[in-house]
Short mmCIF file of C-alpha atoms and ligand atoms in Angstrom, two decimals:
data_model
loop_
_atom_site.label_atom_id
_atom_site.label_comp_id
_atom_site.label_asym_id
_atom_site.label_seq_id
_atom_site.Cartn_x
_atom_site.Cartn_y
_atom_site.Cartn_z
CA MET S 1 89.70 154.31 149.61
CA SER S 2 92.36 151.63 148.90
CA ASN S 3 93.68 149.72 151.80
CA SER S 4 95.23 146.24 152.34
CA THR S 5 91.85 144.68 152.83
CA ALA S 6 90.10 146.28 149.94
CA PRO S 7 88.45 143.84 147.62
CA LEU S 8 90.18 143.16 144.29
CA ALA S 9 88.59 142.92 140.94
CA VAL S 10 90.58 142.01 137.82
CA VAL S 11 89.75 143.24 134.30
CA VAL S 12 91.46 141.52 131.41
CA LEU S 13 91.31 143.44 128.04
CA ALA S 14 90.83 141.05 125.19
CA ALA S 15 88.41 142.78 122.86
CA GLY S 16 90.87 144.00 120.25
CA GLN S 17 91.38 142.39 116.82
CA GLY S 18 95.20 142.49 116.80
CA THR S 19 95.43 143.94 113.34
CA ARG S 20 99.22 143.88 113.41
CA MET S 21 99.21 140.02 113.76
CA LYS S 22 97.63 139.84 110.22
CA SER S 23 95.82 136.71 111.37
CA SER S 24 92.45 135.15 111.15
CA LEU S 25 92.96 134.01 114.72
CA PRO S 26 92.26 136.72 117.38
CA LYS S 27 95.50 138.00 118.80
CA VAL S 28 94.99 136.93 122.37
CA LEU S 29 94.24 133.26 121.17
CA HIS S 30 97.72 132.95 119.68
CA PRO S 31 99.52 130.36 121.78
CA ILE S 32 102.88 130.51 123.47
CA GLY S 33 104.02 127.52 125.53
CA GLY S 34 100.93 125.67 124.40
CA VAL S 35 98.56 128.12 125.99
CA PRO S 36 96.85 131.16 124.43
CA LEU S 37 98.12 134.56 125.41
CA VAL S 38 94.99 135.35 127.25
CA GLY S 39 95.16 131.96 129.15
CA HIS S 40 98.55 133.02 130.64
CA VAL S 41 97.07 136.28 131.81
CA LEU S 42 94.14 134.55 133.43
CA HIS S 43 96.29 132.09 135.13
CA HIS S 44 98.52 134.84 136.76
CA ALA S 45 95.33 136.83 137.64
CA ARG S 46 93.60 133.86 139.39
CA ARG S 47 96.57 133.29 141.61
CA LEU S 48 95.93 136.63 143.22
CA ALA S 49 92.59 135.17 144.51
CA PRO S 50 90.51 138.18 143.41
CA GLN S 51 86.93 138.59 144.22
CA SER S 52 86.05 138.61 140.49
CA VAL S 53 87.79 138.27 137.07
CA LEU S 54 86.13 140.04 134.13
CA VAL S 55 87.26 139.57 130.53
CA VAL S 56 86.25 142.17 127.92
CA VAL S 57 85.61 140.72 124.51
CA ARG S 58 84.39 141.94 121.12
CA HIS S 59 86.36 140.75 118.04
CA GLU S 60 85.61 137.11 117.51
CA ARG S 61 83.83 137.17 120.91
CA ASP S 62 82.56 133.58 120.90
CA ARG S 63 85.97 132.10 120.11
CA VAL S 64 87.53 134.27 122.71
CA ALA S 65 84.91 133.52 125.34
CA GLU S 66 85.28 129.84 124.81
CA ALA S 67 89.01 129.93 125.34
CA VAL S 68 88.48 132.04 128.47
CA ALA S 69 85.99 129.50 129.80
CA ALA S 70 88.36 126.65 129.10
CA THR S 71 91.11 128.32 131.22
CA ASP S 72 88.94 129.95 133.92
CA PRO S 73 85.24 128.88 134.09
CA ASP S 74 84.58 131.41 136.71
CA ALA S 75 85.67 134.46 134.65
CA VAL S 76 82.84 136.77 133.72
CA ILE S 77 82.64 137.63 130.02
CA VAL S 78 81.79 141.29 129.33
CA ASP S 79 80.95 142.53 125.76
CA GLN S 80 82.46 145.76 124.57
CA ASP S 81 80.38 147.86 122.20
CA ASP S 82 81.31 149.67 119.02
CA VAL S 83 83.19 152.44 120.79
CA PRO S 84 86.94 151.45 120.30
CA GLY S 85 89.75 151.65 122.76
CA THR S 86 91.02 150.29 126.03
CA GLY S 87 89.37 153.03 128.00
CA ARG S 88 85.93 152.00 126.63
CA ALA S 89 86.76 148.36 127.42
CA VAL S 90 87.41 149.28 131.06
CA GLU S 91 84.35 151.52 131.23
CA ILE S 92 82.15 148.60 130.10
CA ALA S 93 83.79 146.31 132.59
CA LEU S 94 83.05 148.78 135.35
CA GLU S 95 79.37 148.82 134.35
CA ALA S 96 79.33 145.03 135.08
CA LEU S 97 80.70 145.89 138.65
CA PRO S 98 78.14 148.45 139.69
CA ASP S 99 78.53 148.26 143.42
CA PHE S 100 82.23 147.38 143.46
CA ASP S 101 84.32 149.61 145.78
CA GLY S 102 87.89 148.32 146.01
CA ASP S 103 90.97 148.02 143.82
CA VAL S 104 90.62 147.23 140.11
CA LEU S 105 93.60 145.52 138.50
CA VAL S 106 93.67 146.00 134.73
CA LEU S 107 95.60 143.50 132.69
CA SER S 108 96.15 143.40 128.95
CA GLY S 109 95.32 140.06 127.24
CA ASP S 110 98.37 140.55 125.09
CA VAL S 111 100.94 140.96 127.96
CA PRO S 112 101.45 137.31 128.96
CA LEU S 113 104.70 137.13 130.95
CA LEU S 114 104.00 139.17 134.06
CA GLU S 115 103.66 136.75 136.83
CA ALA S 116 101.44 136.87 139.84
CA SER S 117 104.32 137.87 142.21
CA THR S 118 104.92 141.02 140.13
CA LEU S 119 101.20 141.80 140.01
CA ALA S 120 101.01 141.21 143.81
CA ARG S 121 103.81 143.62 144.36
CA LEU S 122 102.19 146.29 142.27
CA ILE S 123 98.93 146.00 144.24
CA GLU S 124 100.92 146.17 147.54
CA ALA S 125 102.72 149.35 146.36
CA HIS S 126 99.44 150.87 145.32
CA ARG S 127 97.81 150.22 148.69
CA ALA S 128 100.89 151.26 150.68
CA ARG S 129 100.71 154.66 148.93
CA THR S 130 96.94 154.96 148.93
CA ALA S 131 97.27 156.03 145.21
CA ALA S 132 94.29 156.50 142.90
CA ALA S 133 96.30 154.68 140.23
CA THR S 134 99.52 152.78 140.09
CA ILE S 135 100.99 151.95 136.69
CA LEU S 136 103.38 149.11 136.05
CA SER S 137 106.24 150.61 134.03
CA ALA S 138 109.43 149.30 132.43
CA VAL S 139 112.55 150.96 131.14
CA LEU S 140 113.23 149.53 127.61
CA ASP S 141 116.15 150.01 125.27
CA ASP S 142 113.63 150.15 122.50
CA ALA S 143 110.32 151.73 123.56
CA THR S 144 108.81 151.60 120.09
CA GLY S 145 105.04 151.21 120.12
CA TYR S 146 104.49 151.58 123.81
CA GLY S 147 102.87 154.39 125.62
CA ARG S 148 105.47 156.63 127.30
CA ILE S 149 105.25 157.66 130.97
CA ILE S 150 105.74 161.41 131.24
CA ARG S 151 106.92 162.74 134.56
CA ASP S 152 107.60 166.36 135.63
CA ALA S 153 110.75 167.80 136.95
CA ASP S 154 110.40 166.26 140.35
CA GLY S 155 109.59 162.80 138.96
CA THR S 156 105.89 162.96 139.62
CA VAL S 157 103.81 161.01 136.95
CA VAL S 158 101.85 163.56 134.77
CA LYS S 159 100.40 161.49 132.03
CA ILE S 160 100.88 158.67 129.54
CA VAL S 161 101.26 159.54 125.89
CA GLU S 162 100.71 157.01 123.13
CA GLN S 163 103.56 156.75 120.58
CA LYS S 164 101.23 157.95 117.78
CA ASP S 165 100.36 161.11 119.82
CA ALA S 166 103.84 161.77 121.19
CA SER S 167 105.94 164.82 120.60
CA PRO S 168 109.58 164.21 119.53
CA ASP S 169 110.77 164.80 123.04
CA GLU S 170 108.20 162.45 124.51
CA VAL S 171 109.08 159.71 121.97
CA ARG S 172 112.62 159.70 123.35
CA VAL S 173 111.30 158.73 126.82
CA THR S 174 112.30 155.04 127.48
CA GLU S 175 109.98 154.42 130.51
CA ILE S 176 106.92 152.73 129.08
CA ASN S 177 103.49 151.70 130.27
CA ALA S 178 103.23 147.91 130.48
CA GLY S 179 99.47 148.02 130.11
CA VAL S 180 98.95 146.84 133.58
CA TYR S 181 97.52 149.10 136.27
CA VAL S 182 95.73 149.22 139.69
CA PHE S 183 93.12 151.76 140.04
CA ARG S 184 90.94 152.79 143.04
CA ALA S 185 87.44 151.84 141.62
CA SER S 186 85.72 155.07 142.64
CA SER S 187 88.40 157.32 141.04
CA LEU S 188 88.55 155.21 137.92
CA ARG S 189 84.73 155.39 137.53
CA THR S 190 84.77 159.14 137.80
CA GLN S 191 87.52 159.71 135.32
CA ILE S 192 86.88 157.03 132.67
CA ALA S 193 83.53 158.77 131.91
CA ARG S 194 85.43 161.99 131.00
CA VAL S 195 87.86 160.28 128.48
CA GLY S 196 87.42 161.47 124.90
CA THR S 197 88.45 160.26 121.55
CA THR S 198 90.38 163.18 120.11
CA ASN S 199 93.63 161.45 119.47
CA ALA S 200 95.58 159.90 116.58
CA GLN S 201 93.62 156.63 116.69
CA GLY S 202 90.13 158.14 117.50
CA GLU S 203 89.92 155.76 120.46
CA LYS S 204 89.00 156.02 124.09
CA TYR S 205 92.40 155.53 125.67
CA LEU S 206 92.50 154.01 129.16
CA THR S 207 95.88 155.76 129.46
CA ASP S 208 94.13 159.18 129.43
CA VAL S 209 92.76 158.39 132.87
CA VAL S 210 96.26 159.00 134.32
CA GLY S 211 96.37 162.67 133.07
CA LEU S 212 92.75 163.25 134.24
CA LEU S 213 93.49 161.89 137.66
CA ARG S 214 96.58 164.11 137.93
CA ASP S 215 94.38 167.20 136.93
CA ALA S 216 91.99 166.25 139.59
CA ALA S 217 94.89 166.21 142.20
CA GLU S 218 94.54 162.55 142.79
CA PRO S 219 97.90 160.72 143.46
CA VAL S 220 99.25 158.55 140.60
CA ALA S 221 102.37 156.47 140.82
CA ALA S 222 104.43 154.17 138.46
CA GLU S 223 106.25 151.10 139.71
CA ALA S 224 108.98 149.59 137.65
CA ALA S 225 108.62 145.84 136.81
CA PRO S 226 111.50 143.96 138.39
CA ASP S 227 112.11 142.28 134.97
CA ALA S 228 111.58 144.72 132.21
CA ALA S 229 111.55 141.96 129.56
CA ALA S 230 108.40 140.48 131.17
CA ALA S 231 106.50 143.67 130.28
CA LEU S 232 106.65 142.68 126.62
CA GLY S 233 103.40 143.23 124.85
CA VAL S 234 102.53 141.07 121.82
CA ASN S 235 101.26 143.20 118.87
CA ASP S 236 102.91 141.27 115.89
CA ARG S 237 104.51 137.95 115.13
CA VAL S 238 107.96 139.21 115.92
CA GLN S 239 106.90 140.00 119.52
CA LEU S 240 104.97 136.74 119.63
CA ALA S 241 108.16 134.74 118.88
CA GLU S 242 110.06 136.79 121.40
CA ALA S 243 107.38 136.18 124.13
CA ALA S 244 107.46 132.37 123.31
CA ARG S 245 111.30 132.45 123.52
CA LEU S 246 111.28 134.19 126.91
CA LEU S 247 108.62 131.95 128.31
CA ASN S 248 110.34 128.93 127.11
CA ALA S 249 113.61 130.04 128.72
CA ARG S 250 111.85 130.43 132.03
CA THR S 251 110.27 126.93 131.69
CA VAL S 252 113.48 125.26 130.67
CA ARG S 253 115.28 126.88 133.58
CA ARG S 254 112.60 125.75 136.06
CA TRP S 255 112.96 122.15 134.99
CA GLN S 256 116.72 122.30 135.01
CA LEU S 257 116.57 123.57 138.60
CA GLU S 258 114.16 120.70 139.38
CA GLY S 259 116.85 118.20 138.20
CA ALA S 260 116.40 117.69 134.48
CA SER S 261 119.44 117.71 132.16
CA ILE S 262 118.51 119.88 129.17
CA LEU S 263 121.57 120.14 127.01
CA ASP S 264 120.45 123.02 124.63
CA PRO S 265 117.82 125.33 126.11
CA ALA S 266 117.73 127.31 122.80
CA THR S 267 116.49 124.30 120.81
CA THR S 268 114.39 122.59 123.45
CA TRP S 269 110.77 123.70 123.65
CA ILE S 270 108.68 122.78 126.67
CA ASP S 271 105.04 123.67 126.96
CA VAL S 272 103.86 125.07 130.32
CA ASP S 273 101.67 121.99 131.00
CA ALA S 274 104.40 119.35 130.54
CA THR S 275 105.99 117.67 133.60
CA ILE S 276 109.55 116.44 133.70
CA ALA S 277 110.99 114.31 136.55
CA PRO S 278 114.45 114.70 137.96
CA ASP S 279 117.27 112.87 136.09
CA VAL S 280 115.51 113.06 132.78
CA THR S 281 117.89 113.95 129.89
CA ILE S 282 116.53 116.06 126.97
CA LEU S 283 118.87 116.31 123.92
CA PRO S 284 118.80 119.21 121.40
CA ASN S 285 116.04 120.03 119.09
CA SER S 286 113.16 118.37 121.10
CA TYR S 287 109.66 119.50 121.63
CA ILE S 288 107.95 118.49 124.88
CA LEU S 289 104.40 119.61 124.15
CA GLY S 290 100.95 119.61 125.71
CA ALA S 291 100.43 117.63 128.87
CA THR S 292 103.39 115.36 128.29
CA THR S 293 104.89 113.70 131.37
CA ILE S 294 108.40 112.15 131.41
CA ALA S 295 109.47 109.89 134.29
CA THR S 296 112.86 109.79 135.85
CA GLY S 297 115.79 108.44 133.95
CA ALA S 298 114.19 108.79 130.52
CA VAL S 299 116.33 110.14 127.65
CA ILE S 300 114.47 112.16 125.03
CA GLY S 301 115.89 113.32 121.69
CA PRO S 302 117.75 114.53 119.84
CA ASP S 303 115.16 115.65 117.24
CA SER S 304 112.04 114.37 118.98
CA THR S 305 108.53 115.69 119.36
CA LEU S 306 106.17 114.44 122.11
CA ARG S 307 102.56 115.77 122.24
CA ASP S 308 100.50 114.73 125.20
CA CYS S 309 102.53 111.63 125.75
CA GLU S 310 103.48 109.65 128.87
CA VAL S 311 107.07 108.47 129.01
CA GLY S 312 108.04 105.84 131.61
CA GLU S 313 111.13 105.52 133.75
CA ASP S 314 114.40 104.97 131.91
CA ALA S 315 112.81 104.84 128.47
CA THR S 316 114.66 106.18 125.53
CA VAL S 317 112.99 108.11 122.74
CA THR S 318 115.29 109.09 119.74
CA ARG S 319 114.43 111.06 116.59
CA THR S 320 110.69 110.37 117.10
CA ASP S 321 107.37 112.04 116.55
CA ALA S 322 104.71 110.89 119.00
CA THR S 323 101.20 112.06 119.82
CA LEU S 324 98.91 110.74 122.62
CA ALA S 325 101.24 107.75 123.18
CA VAL S 326 102.12 105.86 126.30
CA ILE S 327 105.75 104.57 126.39
CA GLY S 328 106.55 102.16 129.19
CA ALA S 329 109.37 102.00 131.52
CA ARG S 330 112.78 100.99 129.94
CA ALA S 331 111.17 100.89 126.50
CA THR S 332 113.10 102.17 123.52
CA VAL S 333 111.58 104.15 120.67
CA GLY S 334 113.32 105.27 117.49
CA PRO S 335 115.44 106.29 115.70
CA PHE S 336 112.78 107.46 113.18
CA SER S 337 109.54 106.22 114.72
CA TYR S 338 106.11 107.77 114.28
CA LEU S 339 103.73 106.96 117.16
CA ARG S 340 100.17 108.24 116.42
CA ALA S 341 97.30 108.52 118.95
CA GLY S 342 96.43 105.47 121.03
CA THR S 343 99.88 103.82 120.82
CA ARG S 344 100.68 101.98 124.18
CA LEU S 345 104.18 100.45 124.34
CA GLY S 346 104.69 98.12 127.32
CA ASP S 347 107.61 98.07 129.76
CA GLY S 348 110.82 97.06 128.11
CA GLY S 349 109.18 97.15 124.64
CA LYS S 350 110.62 98.49 121.52
CA ILE S 351 109.31 100.43 118.49
CA GLY S 352 112.17 100.78 116.12
CA THR S 353 113.42 102.39 112.85
CA PHE S 354 110.86 103.60 110.30
CA VAL S 355 107.96 102.14 112.23
CA GLU S 356 104.48 103.82 112.39
CA THR S 357 102.02 102.76 114.97
CA LYS S 358 98.39 103.86 115.74
CA ASN S 359 95.76 102.83 118.07
CA SER S 360 97.79 99.75 119.15
CA THR S 361 99.01 98.10 122.29
CA ILE S 362 102.32 96.46 122.12
CA GLY S 363 102.82 94.30 125.26
CA GLU S 364 105.62 94.03 127.80
CA GLY S 365 108.96 93.32 126.28
CA SER S 366 107.46 93.04 122.74
CA LYS S 367 109.41 94.45 119.83
CA VAL S 368 108.45 96.09 116.42
CA PRO S 369 111.99 96.75 115.39
CA HIS S 370 112.11 97.66 111.71
CA LEU S 371 110.10 99.06 108.74
CA SER S 372 106.55 98.34 109.96
CA TYR S 373 102.96 99.73 110.12
CA ILE S 374 101.02 98.61 113.20
CA GLY S 375 97.44 99.95 113.35
CA ASP S 376 94.46 98.89 115.40
CA THR S 377 96.40 95.96 116.82
CA THR S 378 96.83 94.29 120.19
CA ILE S 379 100.10 92.49 120.76
CA GLY S 380 100.81 90.41 123.84
CA ALA S 381 104.01 90.03 125.82
CA ARG S 382 107.51 89.06 124.50
CA VAL S 383 106.45 89.08 120.86
CA ASN S 384 108.96 89.85 118.07
CA LEU S 385 107.62 91.05 114.72
CA GLY S 386 109.96 90.47 111.82
CA ALA S 387 111.17 93.40 109.74
CA GLY S 388 108.56 94.84 107.45
CA ALA S 389 105.47 93.74 109.27
CA ILE S 390 102.27 95.45 108.01
CA THR S 391 98.82 95.29 109.46
CA ALA S 392 96.33 95.73 106.66
CA ASN S 393 93.75 97.24 108.99
CA TYR S 394 91.47 98.92 106.41
CA ASP S 395 89.47 97.05 103.82
CA ASP S 396 88.25 100.20 102.01
CA LEU S 397 85.09 100.30 104.17
CA THR S 398 86.05 100.00 107.81
CA LYS S 399 89.06 99.39 110.12
CA HIS S 400 89.52 95.99 111.57
CA ARG S 401 91.83 94.67 114.48
CA THR S 402 94.71 92.34 114.41
CA GLU S 403 95.32 90.44 117.65
CA ILE S 404 98.58 88.79 118.43
CA GLY S 405 99.17 86.56 121.54
CA ASP S 406 102.14 86.23 123.84
CA GLU S 407 105.54 84.97 122.73
CA VAL S 408 104.67 85.13 118.94
CA HIS S 409 107.64 85.43 116.50
CA THR S 410 106.82 86.42 112.91
CA GLY S 411 108.95 86.16 109.82
CA SER S 412 110.06 89.15 107.92
CA HIS S 413 107.79 90.96 105.58
CA ASN S 414 104.44 89.64 106.73
CA VAL S 415 101.13 91.20 106.01
CA PHE S 416 98.31 90.64 108.66
CA VAL S 417 95.03 91.08 106.85
CA ALA S 418 92.61 92.12 109.62
CA PRO S 419 90.45 90.96 111.20
CA VAL S 420 92.92 88.28 112.18
CA ARG S 421 94.25 86.56 115.33
CA ILE S 422 97.58 84.97 115.90
CA GLY S 423 97.53 82.49 118.88
CA ASP S 424 100.14 82.39 121.73
CA GLY S 425 103.50 81.09 120.78
CA ALA S 426 102.72 80.92 117.01
CA LYS S 427 105.25 81.61 114.25
CA THR S 428 104.87 82.70 110.68
CA GLY S 429 107.22 82.19 107.70
CA ALA S 430 108.97 85.00 105.77
CA GLY S 431 106.75 86.76 103.41
CA ALA S 432 103.54 85.35 104.77
CA VAL S 433 100.27 87.06 103.96
CA VAL S 434 98.23 86.06 106.94
CA ARG S 435 94.43 86.04 106.05
CA LYS S 436 93.25 83.32 108.36
CA ASP S 437 93.59 82.98 112.15
CA VAL S 438 96.77 81.10 113.25
CA PRO S 439 96.05 78.72 116.23
CA ALA S 440 98.39 78.85 119.23
CA GLY S 441 101.66 77.11 118.61
CA ALA S 442 101.16 76.73 114.80
CA LEU S 443 103.61 77.82 112.09
CA ALA S 444 101.80 79.63 109.31
CA LEU S 445 103.12 79.63 105.77
CA SER S 446 101.31 81.29 102.96
CA VAL S 447 103.91 81.46 100.33
CA ALA S 448 104.06 78.82 97.64
CA PRO S 449 107.09 76.50 98.03
CA GLN S 450 110.10 77.70 96.09
CA ARG S 451 111.06 76.08 92.83
CA ASN S 452 114.44 76.50 91.20
CA VAL S 453 114.49 76.33 87.32
CA GLU S 454 118.21 75.16 86.79
CA GLY S 455 120.11 76.76 83.99
CA TRP S 456 117.49 79.52 83.34
CA VAL S 457 119.94 82.41 83.00
CA GLU S 458 122.27 80.59 80.58
CA LYS S 459 119.41 79.65 78.37
CA ASN S 460 117.47 82.89 78.41
CA ARG S 461 120.10 85.61 79.01
CA PRO S 462 123.21 84.44 77.09
CA GLY S 463 126.06 86.97 76.79
CA THR S 464 124.99 89.06 79.83
CA GLY S 465 127.08 89.81 82.86
CA ALA S 466 124.81 87.38 84.82
CA ALA S 467 125.57 84.56 82.38
CA GLU S 468 129.24 85.31 82.58
CA ALA S 469 129.17 85.27 86.38
CA VAL S 470 127.34 81.90 86.15
CA ALA S 471 130.02 80.53 83.84
CA ARG S 472 132.80 81.75 86.32
CA SER S 473 130.94 80.16 89.13
CA ARG S 474 130.63 76.86 87.30
CA ALA S 475 134.40 76.87 86.35
CA ALA S 476 135.38 77.55 89.95
CA GLN S 477 133.07 74.87 91.19
CA LYS S 478 134.64 72.31 88.67
CA ALA S 479 138.17 73.26 89.78
CA ASP S 480 137.15 72.92 93.32
CA ASP S 481 135.56 69.41 92.72
CA GLY S 482 138.79 68.31 90.78
CA SER S 483 141.14 69.31 93.52
CA GLN S 484 138.93 67.64 96.07
CA GLU S 485 139.25 64.28 93.98
CA GLU S 486 143.05 64.72 93.93
CA ASP S 487 143.07 65.23 97.73
CA GLY S 488 140.92 62.15 98.16
C1 UD1 L 501 98.41 149.77 124.96
C2 UD1 L 501 98.50 151.07 125.78
C3 UD1 L 501 100.05 151.47 125.78
C4 UD1 L 501 100.84 150.39 126.45
C5 UD1 L 501 100.72 149.10 125.76
C6 UD1 L 501 101.37 147.91 126.53
C7 UD1 L 501 96.41 152.20 125.48
C8 UD1 L 501 95.66 153.27 124.79
N1 UD1 L 501 97.71 151.92 125.20
O1 UD1 L 501 98.84 149.97 123.70
O2 UD1 L 501 100.12 152.71 126.55
O3 UD1 L 501 102.28 150.80 126.35
O4 UD1 L 501 99.30 148.73 125.57
O5 UD1 L 501 101.39 146.79 125.93
O6 UD1 L 501 95.81 151.55 126.35
N2 UD1 L 501 91.57 146.11 123.71
C9 UD1 L 501 90.24 145.94 124.04
N3 UD1 L 501 89.34 146.88 123.56
C10 UD1 L 501 89.84 147.83 122.59
C11 UD1 L 501 91.19 147.90 122.22
C12 UD1 L 501 92.04 147.01 122.83
O7 UD1 L 501 89.89 145.18 124.96
O8 UD1 L 501 88.95 148.53 122.11
C13 UD1 L 501 92.61 145.17 124.35
C14 UD1 L 501 93.36 144.38 123.28
O9 UD1 L 501 92.68 143.17 122.95
C15 UD1 L 501 94.74 144.14 124.04
C16 UD1 L 501 94.82 145.32 124.97
O10 UD1 L 501 93.48 145.88 125.15
O11 UD1 L 501 94.67 142.95 124.73
C17 UD1 L 501 95.80 146.40 124.45
O12 UD1 L 501 95.38 146.87 123.18
P1 UD1 L 501 96.40 147.16 122.06
O13 UD1 L 501 95.65 147.73 120.84
O14 UD1 L 501 97.34 146.14 121.84
O15 UD1 L 501 97.13 148.49 122.73
P2 UD1 L 501 98.59 148.89 122.49
O16 UD1 L 501 98.72 149.73 121.25
O17 UD1 L 501 99.65 147.83 122.63
CA1 CA L 502 99.38 145.72 122.83
#
């Protein structure tokens, strides 16, 4: 008997292959918002504080089980056998709950957007009516592919018919089965054993339980989802993109209401595990992915991707691609910067245009402004690297570190051949190839002194444009000298 104190068990169906995805990745592992479909379902389920959560697997069972454990280590994995169909999946799950006598919430691993509040309301309605089964339904403009809910003249639910088994009249019904149900465990146990496989797909349909309950004069109800769009089931890539879009719209709206300025929700993609402080501004075409956190006042974008990054207060990140990077407060990054894993930019620092960094710490107030590669490097505070600084960190065998002290200023177009150290306050000349350590306070010069060979162009390139330009230059110089003599 269902009542408000009945224990709750959740069964998540995740054994199917997802043929229509045409993918080597099992359907329920396709991600939206940075989390696999089944991860969303498990997250919503756990918020209901059920007595147990069971996940039925079969296709690529190890991969699915691993993803389930990563999201919800307490979920119990149940293996479906070779009998196909959602009904068989539930039957196997019930065998793993031999003494359970309460309410069973069945969720589909490919219906990711139904939130805990909607599920809680479904359970409440089920218990209030003491129904044997309560189906979550939705009225859709386009019901293609879903099971239809068939009611009799007075509105009582009679059965669910799969699209492939439906008569032309039944196909026209727009009220669909969302693939989410609450069952009284004892009633479900009795009827699931009676489900056959004589249907268009030769499968044991869970949906057949509804008709069987009705035949047994057990009360069945259907509750409409408050947001029909959230009932979306993902069977193919078109529906996957639609689910991702709907989830993202929900996520963007949540951060906007928390105080973030997000100029263009349609081109801003925020994963569900990201965190965005009030007064952050996100400009169009930006991707805030993984566990990225952005502190107040920061401005991100346009055209930026941050994966698992930490961005400090009032930092700006423009047209940048960054992974596992920490960007300090008031730092500036971009335009056109590429921050790879292990980049740590100090407060007030700068990584500028066409600069790639990796596994490097750039200290407080230090700048790598233009056209550089900085890898496996530690840079102190208030350093300025000239344009075109390159750390040669790889000698064909292993990676080596470059260490640069505080207040170092380097000339343009330097190569730092690691392992090498530049002492505090040191300077380097333009074009230096720094192979040896530079002591604190030294000026390092590695380029041979410049020698000018006078008259080289007139002698070796007579008659060229260059030679003519030299001739004009000499004439102008002579006239200038002459007039100066007159003046004097
Ligand atoms: C199912 C419902 C349909 C409903 C729709 C809602 C049935 C027979 N049909 O159809 O009425 O409108 O969901 O989205 O239930 N699964 C297993 N074991 C299996 C087969 C499937 O665990 O043997 C899992 C799948 O991994 C998936 C879920 O059950 O997560 C639904 O299976 P799917 O094949 O997508 O069913 P639909 O055709 O969408
Ligand atoms: Ca489905």
